[in-house]
Every structure is written in C-alpha cells, then in structure tokens.
Amino acid sequence: MACTSAAAAATSSSSSLSQLQLQSHFHGQQSGLASSGTHAESLRTLTMRVNGHCCSSGGRGGGFGLGRRRAFVVTCKVAPVKKTVVIGLAADSGCGKSTFMRRLTSIFGGAATPPRGGNPDSNTLISDTTTVICLDDYHSLDRYGRKEKAVTALDPRANNFDLMYEQVKALKEGKSVEKPIYNHVSGLLDPPETILPPKILVIEGLHPMYDERVRSLLDFSIYLDISDDVKFAWKIQRDMAERGHSLESIKASIRARKPDFDAYIDPQKQYADAVIQVLPTQLIPDDNEGKVLRVRMVMKEGVKYFEPVYLFDEGSTINWIPCGRKLTCSYPGIKFFYGPDTYYGNEVSVLEMDGQFDKLDELIYVESHLSNISTRFYGEITQQMLKHGDFPGSNNGTGLFQTIAGLKIRNVYERILADGPSVLNRAKI
Amino acid sequence: MACTSAAAAATSSSSSLSQLQLQSHFHGQQSGLASSGTHAESLRTLTMRVNGHCCSSGGRGGGFGLGRRRAFVVTCKVAPVKKTVVIGLAADSGCGKSTFMRRLTSIFGGAATPPRGGNPDSNTLISDTTTVICLDDYHSLDRYGRKEKAVTALDPRANNFDLMYEQVKALKEGKSVEKPIYNHVSGLLDPPETILPPKILVIEGLHPMYDERVRSLLDFSIYLDISDDVKFAWKIQRDMAERGHSLESIKASIRARKPDFDAYIDPQKQYADAVIQVLPTQLIPDDNEGKVLRVRMVMKEGVKYFEPVYLFDEGSTINWIPCGRKLTCSYPGIKFFYGPDTYYGNEVSVLEMDGQFDKLDELIYVESHLSNISTRFYGEITQQMLKHGDFPGSNNGTGLFQTIAGLKIRNVYERILADGPSVLNRAKI
C-alpha cells in the first residue's frame, strides 16, 4: 500500500555485483503468520545478482517467513556480514520513499535492484550493502481482506507486527528470512522471497516505528513528514499519472485515510531520530502551486552515532540567504534556517531550506557551508545530487536532506561497525 | 560645540611616552582666519609628554594657525613621521566621539592625553601614534558671535573651512600647524596650540566631510549616526548630569539644532566609508527606555585598504542569534544581522548587533565568528572591550563597532604605510 513497486523503481545493476544463485521455492500454503519452517514445494534455480555480502542460505534453510505461492532462496559463498544495522524509514504512501531509497543505495555504491529473477512485483531493493524491504509486505490482510473487514492498510489490524518483529530481529541476528510479498498491482499477498541479512537493512513503510519491539531493533530512524497540501499535490501527480486513479478517488482516498493516518502513522514522528518535513514555500506569498518547497530536517540531539548537521555555528539560531554578492539566485531565491528547538519534548536541531537550486554553483556553495554532513570528500552531496538530477526533488530540500540522511546513515553504519565485533547472535542458519 | 573637553576625558599617560619640550607662545592677536606666519609674542618652555613621533618645530616656526592669547609649539628630536594618515569622524555632539577616540588611541597603544602643560581646555588628544583634533576648534564664531548673528555651530558660516583645509593639508604634508582652540567651557576662542604631524591624524567633529577639499584629504571616514530617540536619551544624561543643563533647555536645544543638523551634518553620511548607526532595540517590543541598543555598521564596498567585516559568509544575508546551546544569554538576548545593501547609491555591507553582552563568554564567542576584523591576535576585540569595560557602550554594539572601526583604522594606516615611501611633501618647516 505504501510502497512503489520496486521493479518499477529499479535501475539496472552495475557490473561490480557478484553473481549469486537464486532458488525459488513454490508452495501452496495460505498466507498467515510466520513460521520458521520451509514452505517450498518446488525449486528452480535462477541466477541473481546480489551484491557481494550475503550469507549462505540453504535451499530449504530455516529462514522465517511464509508466502502464498512460492519463495525465493538465495545462496552464495561470500563472507557473512558481521553486523546488520537496521534503519527505519516511515512515511505515508507517495512521499518519496522510493526516491529516498535510490539515493541511499547510491551513496553506498551500486544501483538498487529488485531480487533478480524473482517476483517481478517484489517490493525489495538490493544493492551492494543495503537491502530495503517494504513493510507493506507485512500486511496481514490483502486489499480484499481489508475491504471485507473495513480497515485501511494504515490500521495495525491489517498488519502483522509479530512477523515483522521476528523477521527484522532474525535479520539483525544474521539469519535469513522468508518474507512475504504484498503485490501492489494485484493487491494480493504473493509467496515469500528469501531475504539475507545485509550490512544495512532498511525497513520502509507505514509502521517501522509503530510496534515497540520493532522500534527497539532500529539503529537509526527517519520519518518523512509531508504536509497535507504538498502530499495532495504529490499524490495527484503519482496516482493519477502513474497509477491511473481519478482525482475524485484520490481525494476520497485521502479523506478516508486521514483518521487512521493521524491515529497510527503520524505519532511515529516522536520516535524518529530525524524527521524530514516538507511544507509549502514561504518565499512566494500565498503560494498554492506547491512547486517550490520548504523542507525541514528535525534532528534529535543525543542520539548515539548521530551528530545533527549544522549551519555556521552549532547550537545557535541562524537565517541565511546564500544568494548575494557571491552567489546569484533567481526568483524566489533560496533561504536557510538553522537552530535549536524542542520536538515532542525532545531537544532537536532544525535545518531548513526554502526554495530551489537553479544550478550547480548554488548547491556546492550551500554544501560548503554545512557542517557535520558526514561526507567523505568535499562536494560529495553535490556529486550525489547531480548524479541523480532526474530524481524528484534533486533541485530542492527534499533531495538535499534525503542525501544528507543517506550520508548520516552511512556514518551510523560505519561507526557501529567500528565499535568492535558484533555482539549479535550469528548462529548458523 | 561638538567635542567633550579633552582634559576631562583624558586619562594619565603611560610611562612609555617620550619627554618633549613644549614652548608656549603668548600673543595678543584677535582670532580670525589662518595665516602661515607666527603670532608668538612671548615664549616659555614647558615639558610635555608627546608620544615619540613628533617633528622638529622651531619656536617661531612656520606652522599654520593662529590664536587669541597664546600658542604652544612643540620641539623634539625624534625621526619625522613618514606619512600622516588622516581619518575623519563625523557626529553630532554627545554621540560618543570622545569614547570612540579613547578606544582608538588604546588600540594604537598608550593612553590619550591632552597636550601636557598647555591650555587645560584644549580639545586635542595625543597618544603614541594618534593626534585627535576637534573640529570645533575651527569655529569662526564663538558662542557670543553665533548668538549675535543667530547661527548655530552647525552652520557652515560659523566655521572656518579654509583654515580647516589648510591645516589638515599641512599636517598631511608633514608640517606643524598653529591650531585655534575653541573653549567649550567659556565658549570663547582661545589662543592656538601647535599641532605636529602625527602618524594618524583624526579630525572629529561636526563637519569633517562637509567641505569637499577637507574630504579629499581623508584616507578613511566614519560617521556616527545616532537616531533621534537614542540621541535624546544620551544628551539628557550627559548635558544634565555632566554639564548641568536643564531638561527643557536640552529639548529646546535639540529642536533648535534639528534644521541645521539635517541640512549640514546628516548629508555627510553619504561620504563616509563606515557609518555606525545607533537605534533602539527590536528585541524588546515597544521599548522606550533606550538602554538596550541596536547598532549597525554600514561599510562601503570597494574602498581602498578597507574590507568590510562579515559574519560567516561574505556577501550573503544572515540573521544570527548566538545564544543557544553553546552560549546562554539573559533576556533579551543578542541578535546579529549581516548582509549586503545599498546606501545613498553605494554598495555596502551591513553588520548589526541588537542587545548587549552580559559576560566575557558572549563577547569572545561573537568575536570568534566575525571575519575581516583586522585583529592581530585571537581575542583582540574582547581584550580591548574588557580593558575599557567602564567606557560607555562596552557591553553593546557601540563599543563593539567602535573597537572594530579602530582596528580597521589601524589596518588602513598600516597598509598605507606599507605601500612604499610617502609621496607627500615633507619639506622642512
């Protein structure tokens, strides 16, 4: 429900990926709660490009999971990952999560692809270091089941948090799992696919921080918070243009989702280490177009392995209009804000960008004035933004803050890794 | 009219000053326009501490100038100054010029003193490198003459710009002058005192930039621009407390001076390289007390030897509230602004400080974030401000920007000196 089809979002993988064998298991069980057994009924071997870090997993190996029709199991001979760092990304559907994930995997090197040769409607994206799983795959009710019981996908009752917890925990412990697939095209639950413990596991979707047990597994968490005005504009664009929904059905869908969204999704903000808020611009008086955006990154203070980005002077309050003598920006210009604040009772730092970049000069100029951005070299943010100039938001704060969030996740990962040998259970699976 | 009595403002001189001989010339001529002859009638020799850089000047030597009763001539045997850099400082009376001058001379080392042994009502301040002359000394009409002709001291007709130009030019050319003295106590024109060409000559008063010829002699110029509200508060404090004027007479004086001030003083702003504006705070809504000040330094771009100070990012627009996690400020806090602007058709940079410093932490923190301040070592501004913590404005933007202006003047002086041998006429006088 909340995830773009990974297959649609995927780009072709780079030549550096290692060749792995994929075995797909067909079986005929009904969808339901997790079991650690195997659900394969028949096997076929496929070649899959997974990115050099997977763990060995037997054809009928003991991963958690289930599916309705078939399961994919990956085998490989590379060294097992020492630690799996788990990142949570929460947002409503159509909020740019898939773009965010493509930015993130790009930062780690290599393109993100869906499991090669598997279910073409898989929501999973795999790159060298990162596996992104869509939490829609943990829907316990498919589209028809939700309709029957009159619950939305946002409702916890339509989701299987026990299985979500078990599988994320298993992956974090180095065990592969049999993760179900929610098919966004058919609205049905497809047979599971095997997920191997990656270096970085990103769980993205509606509820990564809803369940306390799942939340406790997260090493870092992000909430994409899109204001209603902007969300509406985005949803129209995507659901009308890409999914063929009518304007009226979109409006009705938003109205119908609102109570559950407010009840179950929105409250997760308070748990996020970073919240990216997308709001209408303040640079154009009474702007209704929603093309120019004001984007804020709310960063929690005191989070282990995470130092908030700052502008010029850490902890003070700053408004900065970089356009001036050294940099000429076209109307309506660019404006930054940075300062301390409180958010749901937590001490946070806020970095805000209003407006959009016209050209490279502006972006590198801004980057050069930000601190704690966890880049490896001067201009890395600009390089990433340029590399994906065709992604939505590459000229504004959504792209900038998604890129920065990606760099911070990489930094969190590296620091956790540097913190000595894993204490997690890496028992044979 | 515009200068505080130098004698009252002076502090005792330091022990590093050189001993010089001062000869005072008594004569009986009436005050009038300049002549380059000698007006001495009798001589007596006094010991005067001038600060190590004066030129030889014969007892009846050919300085410009005249006086009514007596003239002082200084002789010494130290090397003549190679260049005299001329600084103009314009402001209305009671606007902190004498404090500014004490800050300036302190930056150059040594305390500022009036000519030792001379007229106790001299307006001149002398330190190691700097001689400050008060342009009130070029009043052509004394208090009674002005009353008779119904002109204020602000009126060009009450001032002798020909003599002002000739004497500033002579000093700049390395010649000593016989400068008149306007006695602020008696309101009369006293006999002249000899002024030797210093390294830095500051001409301060109502009209340093009024006359085009005088203006052309200035290497750097500053205008102290006090808003009417603040000026009124200051004038009351000084003229009532220190000069015993009544509130009504001060109000009447301000009202009477306003038309001439607007006609003759205010327009000089446009020629200044730096304007220091003093305004009521914006941190306290509807503040009427005038205790907390908002001070702006408007710095002209493209001035030779002068690079405007900036905050964080040169040429962009910034609001900065330094009080936050790293620095805690008490109510109403401190707020800075920096950005480009135009001023009388000129491109300028503006640096603004609203609020006041409570303690050293805040000052050094702010200093560490300013660039192009022309300090010789880290913390020089803070050191200067602390050294003169008892001066008015040491806890706010007036003290800060006066100190910065002093550093910029020192920098202008050093760069002019470094620019090779003087091309000025240093003929024997």
mmCIF file of N, CA and C in Angstrom, chain A residues 251-324:
data_model
loop_
_atom_site.group_PDB
_atom_site.id
_atom_site.type_symbol
_atom_site.label_atom_id
_atom_site.label_comp_id
_atom_site.label_asym_id
_atom_site.label_seq_id
_atom_site.Cartn_x
_atom_site.Cartn_y
_atom_site.Cartn_z
ATOM 1 N N LYS A 251 -8.953 12.102 -3.829
ATOM 2 C CA LYS A 251 -9.470 12.941 -2.739
ATOM 3 C C LYS A 251 -10.207 12.088 -1.712
ATOM 4 N N ALA A 252 -11.001 11.193 -2.206
ATOM 5 C CA ALA A 252 -11.767 10.318 -1.311
ATOM 6 C C ALA A 252 -10.822 9.435 -0.504
ATOM 7 N N SER A 253 -9.778 8.968 -1.171
ATOM 8 C CA SER A 253 -8.810 8.108 -0.502
ATOM 9 C C SER A 253 -8.079 8.860 0.608
ATOM 10 N N ILE A 254 -7.720 10.113 0.325
ATOM 11 C CA ILE A 254 -7.031 10.923 1.338
ATOM 12 C C ILE A 254 -7.954 11.173 2.527
ATOM 13 N N ARG A 255 -9.184 11.537 2.214
ATOM 14 C CA ARG A 255 -10.155 11.786 3.291
ATOM 15 C C ARG A 255 -10.354 10.531 4.137
ATOM 16 N N ALA A 256 -10.464 9.406 3.454
ATOM 17 C CA ALA A 256 -10.730 8.151 4.165
ATOM 18 C C ALA A 256 -9.535 7.738 5.024
ATOM 19 N N ARG A 257 -8.343 8.038 4.540
ATOM 20 C CA ARG A 257 -7.143 7.612 5.258
ATOM 21 C C ARG A 257 -6.811 8.503 6.446
ATOM 22 N N LYS A 258 -7.296 9.735 6.407
ATOM 23 C CA LYS A 258 -6.858 10.736 7.388
ATOM 24 C C LYS A 258 -6.999 10.292 8.855
ATOM 25 N N PRO A 259 -8.149 9.790 9.270
ATOM 26 C CA PRO A 259 -8.270 9.417 10.702
ATOM 27 C C PRO A 259 -7.269 8.340 11.111
ATOM 28 N N ASP A 260 -7.109 7.327 10.282
ATOM 29 C CA ASP A 260 -6.156 6.275 10.624
ATOM 30 C C ASP A 260 -4.719 6.787 10.537
ATOM 31 N N PHE A 261 -4.475 7.668 9.566
ATOM 32 C CA PHE A 261 -3.129 8.226 9.456
ATOM 33 C C PHE A 261 -2.767 8.977 10.732
ATOM 34 N N ASP A 262 -3.694 9.804 11.165
ATOM 35 C CA ASP A 262 -3.439 10.579 12.385
ATOM 36 C C ASP A 262 -3.302 9.687 13.615
ATOM 37 N N ALA A 263 -4.025 8.594 13.601
ATOM 38 C CA ALA A 263 -4.017 7.712 14.771
ATOM 39 C C ALA A 263 -2.794 6.804 14.823
ATOM 40 N N TYR A 264 -2.341 6.328 13.670
ATOM 41 C CA TYR A 264 -1.333 5.252 13.689
ATOM 42 C C TYR A 264 0.009 5.615 13.033
ATOM 43 N N ILE A 265 -0.023 6.540 12.070
ATOM 44 C CA ILE A 265 1.220 6.827 11.350
ATOM 45 C C ILE A 265 1.922 8.045 11.958
ATOM 46 N N ASP A 266 1.169 9.134 11.993
ATOM 47 C CA ASP A 266 1.731 10.394 12.463
ATOM 48 C C ASP A 266 2.438 10.298 13.824
ATOM 49 N N PRO A 267 1.889 9.582 14.793
ATOM 50 C CA PRO A 267 2.545 9.560 16.117
ATOM 51 C C PRO A 267 3.947 8.956 16.114
ATOM 52 N N GLN A 268 4.302 8.260 15.049
ATOM 53 C CA GLN A 268 5.650 7.672 14.994
ATOM 54 C C GLN A 268 6.754 8.735 14.904
ATOM 55 N N LYS A 269 6.382 9.953 14.477
ATOM 56 C CA LYS A 269 7.337 11.073 14.395
ATOM 57 C C LYS A 269 8.183 11.212 15.642
ATOM 58 N N GLN A 270 7.474 11.050 16.777
ATOM 59 C CA GLN A 270 8.147 11.322 18.053
ATOM 60 C C GLN A 270 9.323 10.383 18.316
ATOM 61 N N TYR A 271 9.312 9.221 17.652
ATOM 62 C CA TYR A 271 10.377 8.253 17.883
ATOM 63 C C TYR A 271 11.526 8.399 16.891
ATOM 64 N N ALA A 272 11.311 9.178 15.834
ATOM 65 C CA ALA A 272 12.318 9.261 14.773
ATOM 66 C C ALA A 272 13.543 10.045 15.228
ATOM 67 N N ASP A 273 14.713 9.569 14.810
ATOM 68 C CA ASP A 273 15.941 10.324 15.082
ATOM 69 C C ASP A 273 16.026 11.558 14.179
ATOM 70 N N ALA A 274 15.450 11.430 12.987
ATOM 71 C CA ALA A 274 15.393 12.584 12.075
ATOM 72 C C ALA A 274 14.036 12.597 11.397
ATOM 73 N N VAL A 275 13.432 13.774 11.343
ATOM 74 C CA VAL A 275 12.151 13.946 10.647
ATOM 75 C C VAL A 275 12.396 14.928 9.497
ATOM 76 N N ILE A 276 12.026 14.536 8.294
ATOM 77 C CA ILE A 276 12.132 15.466 7.160
ATOM 78 C C ILE A 276 10.722 15.969 6.853
ATOM 79 N N GLN A 277 10.514 17.246 7.117
ATOM 80 C CA GLN A 277 9.196 17.857 6.916
ATOM 81 C C GLN A 277 9.172 18.583 5.581
ATOM 82 N N VAL A 278 8.125 18.353 4.814
ATOM 83 C CA VAL A 278 8.005 19.020 3.512
ATOM 84 C C VAL A 278 6.775 19.923 3.545
ATOM 85 N N LEU A 279 7.012 21.217 3.366
ATOM 86 C CA LEU A 279 5.968 22.227 3.531
ATOM 87 C C LEU A 279 5.932 23.153 2.314
ATOM 88 N N PRO A 280 4.845 23.886 2.132
ATOM 89 C CA PRO A 280 4.823 24.882 1.047
ATOM 90 C C PRO A 280 5.850 25.982 1.312
ATOM 91 N N THR A 281 6.331 26.594 0.266
ATOM 92 C CA THR A 281 7.326 27.662 0.400
ATOM 93 C C THR A 281 6.766 28.862 1.162
ATOM 94 N N GLN A 282 7.661 29.598 1.805
ATOM 95 C CA GLN A 282 7.283 30.898 2.380
ATOM 96 C C GLN A 282 7.902 32.041 1.574
ATOM 97 N N LEU A 283 8.602 31.686 0.507
ATOM 98 C CA LEU A 283 9.271 32.711 -0.297
ATOM 99 C C LEU A 283 8.309 33.403 -1.259
ATOM 100 N N ILE A 284 7.248 32.691 -1.617
ATOM 101 C CA ILE A 284 6.247 33.258 -2.522
ATOM 102 C C ILE A 284 4.975 33.460 -1.703
ATOM 103 N N PRO A 285 4.547 34.713 -1.538
ATOM 104 C CA PRO A 285 3.375 34.959 -0.699
ATOM 105 C C PRO A 285 2.151 34.203 -1.237
ATOM 106 N N ASP A 286 1.455 33.531 -0.333
ATOM 107 C CA ASP A 286 0.219 32.810 -0.670
ATOM 108 C C ASP A 286 0.399 31.820 -1.810
ATOM 109 N N ASP A 287 1.535 31.169 -1.832
ATOM 110 C CA ASP A 287 1.783 30.189 -2.895
ATOM 111 C C ASP A 287 0.855 28.992 -2.760
ATOM 112 N N ASN A 288 0.229 28.642 -3.839
ATOM 113 C CA ASN A 288 -0.646 27.465 -3.829
ATOM 114 C C ASN A 288 -0.175 26.380 -4.782
ATOM 115 N N GLU A 289 0.814 26.706 -5.572
ATOM 116 C CA GLU A 289 1.248 25.775 -6.614
ATOM 117 C C GLU A 289 1.915 24.532 -6.043
ATOM 118 N N GLY A 290 2.635 24.731 -4.943
ATOM 119 C CA GLY A 290 3.299 23.592 -4.338
ATOM 120 C C GLY A 290 4.514 23.111 -5.118
ATOM 121 N N LYS A 291 4.989 23.936 -6.036
ATOM 122 C CA LYS A 291 6.180 23.520 -6.795
ATOM 123 C C LYS A 291 7.459 23.865 -6.042
ATOM 124 N N VAL A 292 7.451 25.024 -5.411
ATOM 125 C CA VAL A 292 8.596 25.406 -4.590
ATOM 126 C C VAL A 292 8.323 24.942 -3.160
ATOM 127 N N LEU A 293 9.288 24.275 -2.563
ATOM 128 C CA LEU A 293 9.064 23.643 -1.268
ATOM 129 C C LEU A 293 9.968 24.194 -0.175
ATOM 130 N N ARG A 294 9.445 24.175 1.025
ATOM 131 C CA ARG A 294 10.236 24.469 2.219
ATOM 132 C C ARG A 294 10.414 23.152 2.943
ATOM 133 N N VAL A 295 11.645 22.720 3.084
ATOM 134 C CA VAL A 295 11.904 21.393 3.653
ATOM 135 C C VAL A 295 12.749 21.551 4.915
ATOM 136 N N ARG A 296 12.311 20.888 5.964
ATOM 137 C CA ARG A 296 12.997 20.983 7.260
ATOM 138 C C ARG A 296 13.483 19.603 7.690
ATOM 139 N N MET A 297 14.686 19.564 8.203
ATOM 140 C CA MET A 297 15.178 18.332 8.789
ATOM 141 C C MET A 297 15.295 18.553 10.294
ATOM 142 N N VAL A 298 14.475 17.818 11.040
ATOM 143 C CA VAL A 298 14.446 17.925 12.505
ATOM 144 C C VAL A 298 15.296 16.779 13.047
ATOM 145 N N MET A 299 16.391 17.119 13.681
ATOM 146 C CA MET A 299 17.370 16.097 14.083
ATOM 147 C C MET A 299 17.467 16.001 15.601
ATOM 148 N N LYS A 300 17.233 14.812 16.106
ATOM 149 C CA LYS A 300 17.239 14.620 17.559
ATOM 150 C C LYS A 300 18.666 14.733 18.101
ATOM 151 N N GLU A 301 18.781 15.424 19.216
ATOM 152 C CA GLU A 301 20.082 15.534 19.887
ATOM 153 C C GLU A 301 20.307 14.328 20.785
ATOM 154 N N GLY A 302 21.563 13.992 20.991
ATOM 155 C CA GLY A 302 21.913 12.959 21.956
ATOM 156 C C GLY A 302 21.734 11.535 21.467
ATOM 157 N N VAL A 303 21.588 11.370 20.138
ATOM 158 C CA VAL A 303 21.447 10.023 19.584
ATOM 159 C C VAL A 303 22.849 9.460 19.321
ATOM 160 N N LYS A 304 23.086 8.266 19.813
ATOM 161 C CA LYS A 304 24.400 7.652 19.641
ATOM 162 C C LYS A 304 24.727 7.517 18.153
ATOM 163 N N TYR A 305 25.896 7.835 17.773
ATOM 164 C CA TYR A 305 26.402 7.739 16.400
ATOM 165 C C TYR A 305 25.800 8.785 15.449
ATOM 166 N N PHE A 306 25.068 9.741 15.976
ATOM 167 C CA PHE A 306 24.417 10.709 15.084
ATOM 168 C C PHE A 306 24.616 12.126 15.607
ATOM 169 N N GLU A 307 25.395 12.910 14.869
ATOM 170 C CA GLU A 307 25.537 14.329 15.207
ATOM 171 C C GLU A 307 24.757 15.150 14.188
ATOM 172 N N PRO A 308 23.781 15.915 14.635
ATOM 173 C CA PRO A 308 23.000 16.723 13.699
ATOM 174 C C PRO A 308 23.877 17.653 12.857
ATOM 175 N N VAL A 309 23.448 17.839 11.624
ATOM 176 C CA VAL A 309 24.091 18.791 10.723
ATOM 177 C C VAL A 309 23.881 20.196 11.275
ATOM 178 N N TYR A 310 24.833 21.073 11.055
ATOM 179 C CA TYR A 310 24.581 22.463 11.436
ATOM 180 C C TYR A 310 25.116 23.439 10.397
ATOM 181 N N LEU A 311 24.655 24.664 10.548
ATOM 182 C CA LEU A 311 24.992 25.745 9.622
ATOM 183 C C LEU A 311 25.775 26.793 10.404
ATOM 184 N N PHE A 312 27.019 26.966 10.048
ATOM 185 C CA PHE A 312 27.885 28.019 10.600
ATOM 186 C C PHE A 312 28.238 27.865 12.077
ATOM 187 N N ASP A 313 27.238 27.811 12.943
ATOM 188 C CA ASP A 313 27.523 27.879 14.375
ATOM 189 C C ASP A 313 26.600 26.934 15.117
ATOM 190 N N GLU A 314 27.175 25.834 15.591
ATOM 191 C CA GLU A 314 26.386 24.774 16.210
ATOM 192 C C GLU A 314 25.627 25.275 17.433
ATOM 193 N N GLY A 315 24.342 25.060 17.438
ATOM 194 C CA GLY A 315 23.533 25.361 18.614
ATOM 195 C C GLY A 315 22.938 26.755 18.660
ATOM 196 N N SER A 316 23.338 27.625 17.742
ATOM 197 C CA SER A 316 22.738 28.962 17.720
ATOM 198 C C SER A 316 21.616 28.981 16.692
ATOM 199 N N THR A 317 21.007 30.131 16.514
ATOM 200 C CA THR A 317 19.885 30.260 15.581
ATOM 201 C C THR A 317 20.282 31.153 14.422
ATOM 202 N N ILE A 318 20.101 30.648 13.211
ATOM 203 C CA ILE A 318 20.609 31.353 12.031
ATOM 204 C C ILE A 318 19.600 31.342 10.893
ATOM 205 N N ASN A 319 19.424 32.509 10.280
ATOM 206 C CA ASN A 319 18.747 32.591 8.992
ATOM 207 C C ASN A 319 19.788 32.980 7.972
ATOM 208 N N TRP A 320 19.820 32.277 6.852
ATOM 209 C CA TRP A 320 20.876 32.523 5.872
ATOM 210 C C TRP A 320 20.265 32.569 4.476
ATOM 211 N N ILE A 321 20.497 33.665 3.795
ATOM 212 C CA ILE A 321 20.119 33.752 2.382
ATOM 213 C C ILE A 321 21.416 33.722 1.599
ATOM 214 N N PRO A 322 21.793 32.571 1.067
ATOM 215 C CA PRO A 322 23.110 32.471 0.422
ATOM 216 C C PRO A 322 23.221 33.313 -0.840
ATOM 217 N N CYS A 323 22.105 33.682 -1.403
ATOM 218 C CA CYS A 323 22.126 34.471 -2.635
ATOM 219 C C CYS A 323 22.536 35.899 -2.282
ATOM 220 N N GLY A 324 23.560 36.378 -2.920
ATOM 221 C CA GLY A 324 24.034 37.728 -2.637
ATOM 222 C C GLY A 324 25.129 38.075 -3.607
#
